[in-house]
Amino acid sequence: DIQLTQSPSFLSASVGDRVTITCRASQVISSYLAWFQQESGKAPKLLIYAASTLQSGVPSRFSGSGSETEFTLTIDSLRPEDFATYYCQQSHSYPLTFGGGTKVEIK
Amino acid sequence: EVQLVESGGGLVQPGGSLRLSCATSGFTFSDHYMDWVRQAPGKGLEWVGRSRKYAESYSTEYAASVKGRFSISRDDSKNSLYLQMNSLKSEDTAVYYCVYISGPRTGYYYMDVWGKGTTVTVSS
């Protein structure tokens, strides 16, 4: 199975900060990576797929990059509604797997 | 607009069975892959399984943790997806999400729209 390791697992930041979350895959997954945002008590929401393609309706302050085994999610100018947990997920091969999550909290 | 509504969750004893349903609307059901994803209390997301589209015979894939115990099926006449869960264990306690899969778009399938989830509690 492909393991996804997210870092950090917890992040404290202020409104307006630039935030970067990393996701490392245990083997090459090309660009078969997506990022999700989950607010407390809600269902996850797709932000980015194919490593860097912004889902329709997602603000442009979110961006994704990377390929093979190293990926990043960047949030430019953090807004109050961005405080949530973020997950990466690979669709290269079964079983599909998720990273452990990164919780972004207000400093 | 794609809409997904899960139902069927509840309290069940270890070793028991439960069938979850996902009512869908807003898209051609038979043309899309569908997934089940779960989240144990206070934990991360875990993929449970996938049903491919009609053109691929609705073939399925499962996580190792549920293979042989859980089964995904569909009813095209009702635009509904199901998750039959047998031999339930305490570690199956979770919120179960039904997920609409988009694609292939430039070769990628991705978990596009999620339902609100239904809660399953396995406890005596």
Coordinates of N, CA, C and O in Angstrom, one line a residue, chain B residues 3-122:
Chain B
Q3 N -26.1 15.9 -5.7 CA -26.5 15.8 -4.3 C -26.4 14.3 -3.9 O -26.8 13.4 -4.6
L4 N -25.9 14.1 -2.7 CA -25.8 12.8 -2.1 C -26.3 12.8 -0.7 O -26.0 13.7 0.1
V5 N -27.2 11.8 -0.4 CA -27.8 11.8 0.9 C -27.7 10.4 1.5 O -28.3 9.5 1.0
E6 N -26.9 10.2 2.5 CA -26.7 8.9 3.1 C -27.7 8.7 4.2 O -28.2 9.6 4.8
S7 N -28.0 7.4 4.4 CA -29.0 7.0 5.5 C -28.6 5.6 5.9 O -27.8 4.9 5.2
G8 N -29.2 5.1 7.0 CA -29.1 3.8 7.4 C -28.2 3.5 8.5 O -28.0 2.4 9.0
G9 N -27.5 4.6 9.0 CA -26.6 4.4 10.1 C -27.4 4.2 11.4 O -28.6 4.3 11.5
G10 N -26.6 3.8 12.4 CA -27.3 3.5 13.7 C -26.4 2.7 14.6 O -25.2 2.5 14.4
L11 N -26.9 2.3 15.7 CA -26.2 1.5 16.7 C -26.4 0.0 16.4 O -27.6 -0.5 16.2
V12 N -25.3 -0.8 16.3 CA -25.4 -2.2 16.0 C -24.4 -2.9 16.9 O -23.4 -2.4 17.3
Q13 N -24.8 -4.1 17.3 CA -23.9 -4.9 18.2 C -22.7 -5.5 17.3 O -22.9 -5.8 16.1
P14 N -21.6 -5.8 18.0 CA -20.5 -6.5 17.3 C -21.0 -7.8 16.7 O -21.8 -8.5 17.3
G15 N -20.6 -8.0 15.5 CA -21.0 -9.2 14.8 C -22.2 -9.0 14.0 O -22.6 -9.9 13.1
G16 N -22.9 -7.9 14.1 CA -24.1 -7.6 13.4 C -23.9 -7.1 12.0 O -22.8 -7.0 11.6
S17 N -25.0 -6.7 11.4 CA -25.0 -6.2 10.0 C -25.8 -4.9 9.9 O -26.7 -4.7 10.8
L18 N -25.4 -4.2 8.9 CA -26.1 -2.9 8.7 C -26.0 -2.6 7.2 O -25.0 -3.0 6.6
R19 N -27.0 -2.0 6.6 CA -26.9 -1.6 5.2 C -27.1 -0.1 5.1 O -28.1 0.5 5.5
L20 N -26.1 0.6 4.6 CA -26.1 2.0 4.3 C -26.6 2.3 2.9 O -26.3 1.5 2.0
S21 N -27.4 3.4 2.8 CA -27.8 3.8 1.4 C -27.3 5.2 1.1 O -27.1 6.0 2.1
C22 N -27.2 5.5 -0.1 CA -26.8 6.8 -0.6 C -27.7 7.1 -1.8 O -27.6 6.6 -2.8
A23 N -28.6 8.1 -1.5 CA -29.5 8.5 -2.6 C -28.9 9.6 -3.4 O -28.4 10.6 -2.8
T24 N -28.8 9.5 -4.7 CA -28.1 10.5 -5.5 C -29.1 11.2 -6.4 O -30.1 10.7 -6.8
S25 N -28.7 12.4 -6.9 CA -29.4 13.2 -7.9 C -28.5 14.2 -8.5 O -27.4 14.5 -8.0
G26 N -28.9 14.7 -9.7 CA -28.1 15.7 -10.3 C -27.1 15.2 -11.3 O -26.3 16.1 -11.9
F27 N -27.0 13.9 -11.6 CA -26.0 13.4 -12.6 C -26.5 12.1 -13.1 O -27.4 11.5 -12.5
T28 N -25.9 11.6 -14.1 CA -26.2 10.2 -14.7 C -25.5 9.2 -13.8 O -24.3 9.0 -14.0
F29 N -26.2 8.6 -12.9 CA -25.6 7.7 -11.9 C -24.8 6.6 -12.5 O -23.7 6.3 -12.0
S30 N -25.3 6.0 -13.6 CA -24.6 4.8 -14.2 C -23.3 5.2 -14.8 O -22.5 4.3 -15.1
D31 N -23.0 6.5 -15.0 CA -21.8 6.9 -15.7 C -20.7 7.2 -14.8 O -19.6 7.7 -15.3
H32 N -20.9 7.1 -13.5 CA -19.9 7.5 -12.6 C -19.4 6.5 -11.6 O -20.2 5.7 -11.1
Y33 N -18.1 6.5 -11.3 CA -17.6 5.8 -10.1 C -18.2 6.4 -8.9 O -18.5 7.6 -8.8
M34 N -18.4 5.6 -7.8 CA -18.8 6.0 -6.5 C -18.0 5.4 -5.4 O -17.6 4.2 -5.6
D35 N -17.7 6.1 -4.4 CA -16.9 5.6 -3.3 C -17.6 5.7 -2.0 O -18.5 6.5 -1.8
W36 N -17.1 4.9 -1.0 CA -17.5 5.0 0.4 C -16.2 5.3 1.1 O -15.2 4.7 0.9
V37 N -16.2 6.4 2.0 CA -15.1 6.8 2.8 C -15.6 6.9 4.2 O -16.7 7.4 4.4
R38 N -14.8 6.5 5.2 CA -15.2 6.6 6.6 C -14.3 7.4 7.4 O -13.1 7.5 7.1
Q39 N -14.8 7.8 8.6 CA -13.9 8.6 9.5 C -14.3 8.2 10.9 O -15.4 8.5 11.4
A40 N -13.4 7.5 11.6 CA -13.6 7.1 13.0 C -13.6 8.4 13.9 O -13.0 9.4 13.5
P41 N -14.2 8.3 15.0 CA -14.3 9.5 15.9 C -12.9 10.1 16.2 O -12.0 9.3 16.7
G42 N -12.7 11.3 15.9 CA -11.4 12.0 16.2 C -10.2 11.5 15.3 O -9.1 11.9 15.6
K43 N -10.5 10.8 14.3 CA -9.5 10.2 13.4 C -9.5 10.8 12.0 O -10.4 11.6 11.7
G44 N -8.6 10.3 11.2 CA -8.5 10.8 9.8 C -9.5 10.0 8.9 O -10.3 9.2 9.3
L45 N -9.3 10.3 7.6 CA -10.2 9.7 6.6 C -9.6 8.3 6.1 O -8.4 8.2 6.0
E46 N -10.5 7.4 5.9 CA -10.1 6.0 5.5 C -11.0 5.6 4.3 O -12.3 5.6 4.5
W47 N -10.5 5.4 3.2 CA -11.2 4.9 2.0 C -11.7 3.5 2.3 O -11.0 2.6 2.8
V48 N -13.0 3.2 2.0 CA -13.6 1.9 2.3 C -13.7 1.1 1.0 O -13.3 -0.1 1.0
G49 N -14.2 1.7 -0.1 CA -14.3 0.9 -1.3 C -14.9 1.8 -2.4 O -15.3 2.9 -2.3
R50 N -14.9 1.2 -3.6 CA -15.3 1.8 -4.8 C -16.2 0.9 -5.7 O -15.9 -0.3 -5.8
S51 N -17.2 1.6 -6.3 CA -18.0 0.9 -7.4 C -17.7 1.7 -8.7 O -17.9 2.9 -8.8
R52 N -17.2 0.9 -9.7 CA -16.9 1.6 -11.0 C -18.3 1.8 -11.7 O -19.3 1.3 -11.2
K53 N -18.2 2.4 -12.9 CA -19.5 2.7 -13.6 C -20.0 1.5 -14.3 O -19.4 0.4 -14.4
Y54 N -21.2 1.7 -14.9 CA -21.9 0.6 -15.6 C -21.0 0.0 -16.7 O -21.0 -1.2 -16.9
A55 N -20.4 0.9 -17.5 CA -19.6 0.4 -18.6 C -18.4 -0.5 -18.2 O -17.8 -1.2 -19.0
E56 N -18.1 -0.4 -16.9 CA -17.1 -1.3 -16.3 C -17.7 -2.3 -15.4 O -17.1 -2.8 -14.4
S57 N -19.0 -2.6 -15.7 CA -19.7 -3.7 -15.0 C -19.9 -3.5 -13.5 O -20.0 -4.4 -12.8
Y58 N -19.8 -2.2 -13.1 CA -19.9 -1.9 -11.7 C -18.9 -2.7 -10.8 O -19.3 -3.1 -9.7
S59 N -17.8 -3.0 -11.4 CA -16.8 -3.7 -10.6 C -16.4 -3.0 -9.4 O -16.5 -1.7 -9.3
T60 N -15.9 -3.7 -8.4 CA -15.6 -3.0 -7.1 C -14.2 -3.3 -6.6 O -13.5 -4.2 -7.1
E61 N -13.8 -2.4 -5.7 CA -12.5 -2.5 -5.0 C -12.8 -2.2 -3.5 O -13.7 -1.4 -3.2
Y62 N -12.0 -2.8 -2.7 CA -12.2 -2.7 -1.2 C -10.9 -2.5 -0.5 O -9.8 -3.0 -0.9
A63 N -11.0 -1.8 0.6 CA -9.8 -1.7 1.5 C -9.7 -3.1 2.2 O -10.7 -3.8 2.4
A64 N -8.5 -3.4 2.5 CA -8.2 -4.7 3.2 C -9.0 -4.9 4.5 O -9.4 -6.0 4.8
S65 N -9.2 -3.8 5.2 CA -9.8 -3.9 6.5 C -11.3 -4.3 6.4 O -11.9 -4.7 7.4
V66 N -11.9 -4.2 5.2 CA -13.3 -4.5 5.1 C -13.6 -5.6 4.1 O -14.7 -6.1 4.0
K67 N -12.6 -6.0 3.3 CA -12.7 -6.9 2.3 C -13.3 -8.3 2.8 O -12.8 -8.7 3.9
G68 N -14.3 -8.8 2.2 CA -14.9 -10.0 2.7 C -16.0 -9.8 3.7 O -16.8 -10.7 4.0
R69 N -16.1 -8.6 4.3 CA -17.2 -8.3 5.2 C -18.2 -7.2 4.6 O -19.4 -7.3 4.9
F70 N -17.6 -6.3 3.8 CA -18.5 -5.2 3.3 C -18.6 -5.5 1.8 O -17.8 -6.0 1.1
S71 N -19.8 -5.0 1.3 CA -20.1 -5.2 -0.1 C -20.8 -3.9 -0.7 O -21.7 -3.4 0.0
I72 N -20.3 -3.4 -1.8 CA -21.0 -2.3 -2.4 C -21.8 -2.7 -3.6 O -21.4 -3.5 -4.4
S73 N -23.0 -2.1 -3.7 CA -23.9 -2.4 -4.8 C -24.7 -1.2 -5.2 O -24.6 -0.1 -4.5
R74 N -25.4 -1.3 -6.3 CA -26.1 -0.1 -6.8 C -27.5 -0.6 -7.3 O -27.7 -1.7 -7.6
D75 N -28.4 0.4 -7.3 CA -29.7 0.2 -7.9 C -30.0 1.4 -8.9 O -30.3 2.5 -8.4
D76 N -29.8 1.1 -10.1 CA -30.0 2.2 -11.1 C -31.4 2.8 -11.1 O -31.5 4.0 -11.4
S77 N -32.3 1.9 -10.9 CA -33.7 2.4 -10.9 C -34.0 3.5 -9.9 O -34.9 4.3 -10.0
K78 N -33.2 3.4 -8.8 CA -33.4 4.3 -7.7 C -32.2 5.3 -7.6 O -32.2 6.1 -6.7
N79 N -31.3 5.2 -8.5 CA -30.1 6.1 -8.5 C -29.4 6.0 -7.1 O -29.1 7.1 -6.5
S80 N -29.3 4.9 -6.6 CA -28.8 4.7 -5.2 C -27.6 3.7 -5.1 O -27.5 2.8 -5.9
L81 N -26.8 4.1 -4.2 CA -25.6 3.3 -3.9 C -25.8 2.7 -2.5 O -26.4 3.3 -1.6
Y82 N -25.2 1.5 -2.3 CA -25.4 0.8 -1.0 C -24.1 0.3 -0.5 O -23.2 0.0 -1.2
L83 N -24.0 0.2 0.8 CA -22.9 -0.5 1.5 C -23.4 -1.5 2.5 O -24.0 -1.1 3.5
Q84 N -23.3 -2.7 2.2 CA -23.7 -3.8 3.1 C -22.6 -4.1 4.0 O -21.5 -4.5 3.5
M85 N -22.8 -4.0 5.3 CA -21.7 -4.2 6.2 C -22.1 -5.4 7.1 O -23.1 -5.4 7.8
N86 N -21.3 -6.5 7.1 CA -21.5 -7.7 7.9 C -20.4 -7.9 8.8 O -19.3 -7.3 8.7
S87 N -20.6 -8.7 9.8 CA -19.6 -9.1 10.8 C -18.9 -7.8 11.4 O -17.7 -7.7 11.4
L88 N -19.7 -6.9 11.8 CA -19.2 -5.6 12.2 C -18.4 -5.7 13.5 O -18.7 -6.5 14.4
K89 N -17.4 -4.8 13.5 CA -16.5 -4.8 14.7 C -16.5 -3.4 15.3 O -16.9 -2.4 14.6
S90 N -16.0 -3.3 16.5 CA -16.0 -1.9 17.2 C -15.2 -0.9 16.3 O -15.5 0.3 16.3
E91 N -14.2 -1.4 15.7 CA -13.3 -0.5 14.9 C -14.0 0.0 13.6 O -13.4 0.8 12.9
D92 N -15.2 -0.5 13.3 CA -15.9 0.0 12.1 C -16.8 1.2 12.5 O -17.4 1.8 11.7
T93 N -16.8 1.6 13.8 CA -17.5 2.7 14.3 C -16.9 4.0 13.6 O -15.7 4.3 13.7
A94 N -17.8 4.7 12.9 CA -17.3 5.8 12.1 C -18.5 6.6 11.5 O -19.6 6.1 11.5
V95 N -18.2 7.7 10.9 CA -19.1 8.4 10.0 C -18.7 7.9 8.6 O -17.6 7.9 8.2
Y96 N -19.8 7.4 7.9 CA -19.6 6.9 6.6 C -20.1 7.9 5.5 O -21.2 8.3 5.6
Y97 N -19.2 8.3 4.6 CA -19.5 9.2 3.6 C -19.6 8.5 2.2 O -18.8 7.7 1.8
C98 N -20.6 8.9 1.5 CA -20.8 8.5 0.1 C -20.1 9.6 -0.8 O -20.3 10.8 -0.5
V99 N -19.4 9.2 -1.8 CA -18.6 10.2 -2.5 C -18.8 10.0 -4.0 O -18.6 8.9 -4.5
Y100 N -19.1 11.1 -4.7 CA -19.2 11.1 -6.2 C -17.8 11.3 -6.8 O -17.1 12.2 -6.4
I101 N -17.5 10.5 -7.8 CA -16.2 10.5 -8.4 C -16.3 11.2 -9.8 O -17.1 10.8 -10.6
S102 N -15.5 12.2 -10.0 CA -15.5 12.9 -11.3 C -14.3 12.3 -12.1 O -13.4 11.8 -11.6
G103 N -14.5 12.3 -13.4 CA -13.4 11.8 -14.3 C -13.9 10.7 -15.2 O -15.0 10.3 -15.2
P104 N -12.9 10.3 -16.1 CA -11.6 10.8 -16.1 C -11.5 12.2 -16.8 O -12.0 12.4 -17.8
R105 N -10.8 13.1 -16.1 CA -10.5 14.4 -16.7 C -9.0 14.5 -16.8 O -8.3 14.4 -15.8
T106 N -8.6 14.6 -18.0 CA -7.1 14.5 -18.3 C -6.5 13.3 -17.6 O -5.4 13.3 -17.1
G107 N -7.3 12.2 -17.6 CA -6.8 10.9 -17.1 C -7.0 10.7 -15.6 O -6.6 9.7 -15.1
Y108 N -7.5 11.7 -14.9 CA -7.6 11.6 -13.4 C -9.1 11.4 -13.0 O -10.0 12.1 -13.5
Y109 N -9.3 10.5 -12.0 CA -10.5 10.4 -11.3 C -10.3 11.0 -9.9 O -9.2 10.9 -9.4
Y110 N -11.3 11.7 -9.4 CA -11.1 12.4 -8.1 C -12.4 12.5 -7.4 O -13.5 12.5 -7.9
M111 N -12.3 12.5 -6.0 CA -13.4 12.5 -5.1 C -14.0 13.9 -5.1 O -13.5 14.7 -4.3
D112 N -15.0 14.1 -5.9 CA -15.4 15.5 -6.2 C -16.5 16.0 -5.2 O -16.3 17.1 -4.7
V113 N -17.5 15.2 -4.9 CA -18.6 15.7 -4.1 C -18.9 14.6 -3.0 O -18.9 13.5 -3.3
W114 N -19.0 15.1 -1.8 CA -19.2 14.3 -0.6 C -20.6 14.5 0.0 O -21.1 15.6 0.1
G115 N -21.2 13.4 0.4 CA -22.5 13.6 1.2 C -22.1 14.1 2.6 O -20.9 14.2 3.0
K116 N -23.1 14.3 3.4 CA -22.9 14.8 4.8 C -22.5 13.6 5.7 O -22.1 13.9 6.8
G117 N -22.8 12.4 5.3 CA -22.4 11.3 6.1 C -23.5 10.7 7.0 O -24.5 11.4 7.3
T118 N -23.3 9.4 7.4 CA -24.2 8.8 8.3 C -23.4 8.0 9.3 O -22.3 7.5 9.0
T119 N -23.8 8.1 10.6 CA -23.0 7.6 11.7 C -23.3 6.1 12.0 O -24.5 5.8 12.2
V120 N -22.3 5.3 12.1 CA -22.4 3.9 12.5 C -21.7 3.7 13.8 O -20.5 4.0 13.9
T121 N -22.3 3.1 14.8 CA -21.7 2.8 16.0 C -21.9 1.3 16.3 O -23.0 0.8 16.3
V122 N -20.7 0.7 16.5 CA -20.7 -0.7 16.8 C -20.3 -0.9 18.2 O -19.2 -0.7 18.6

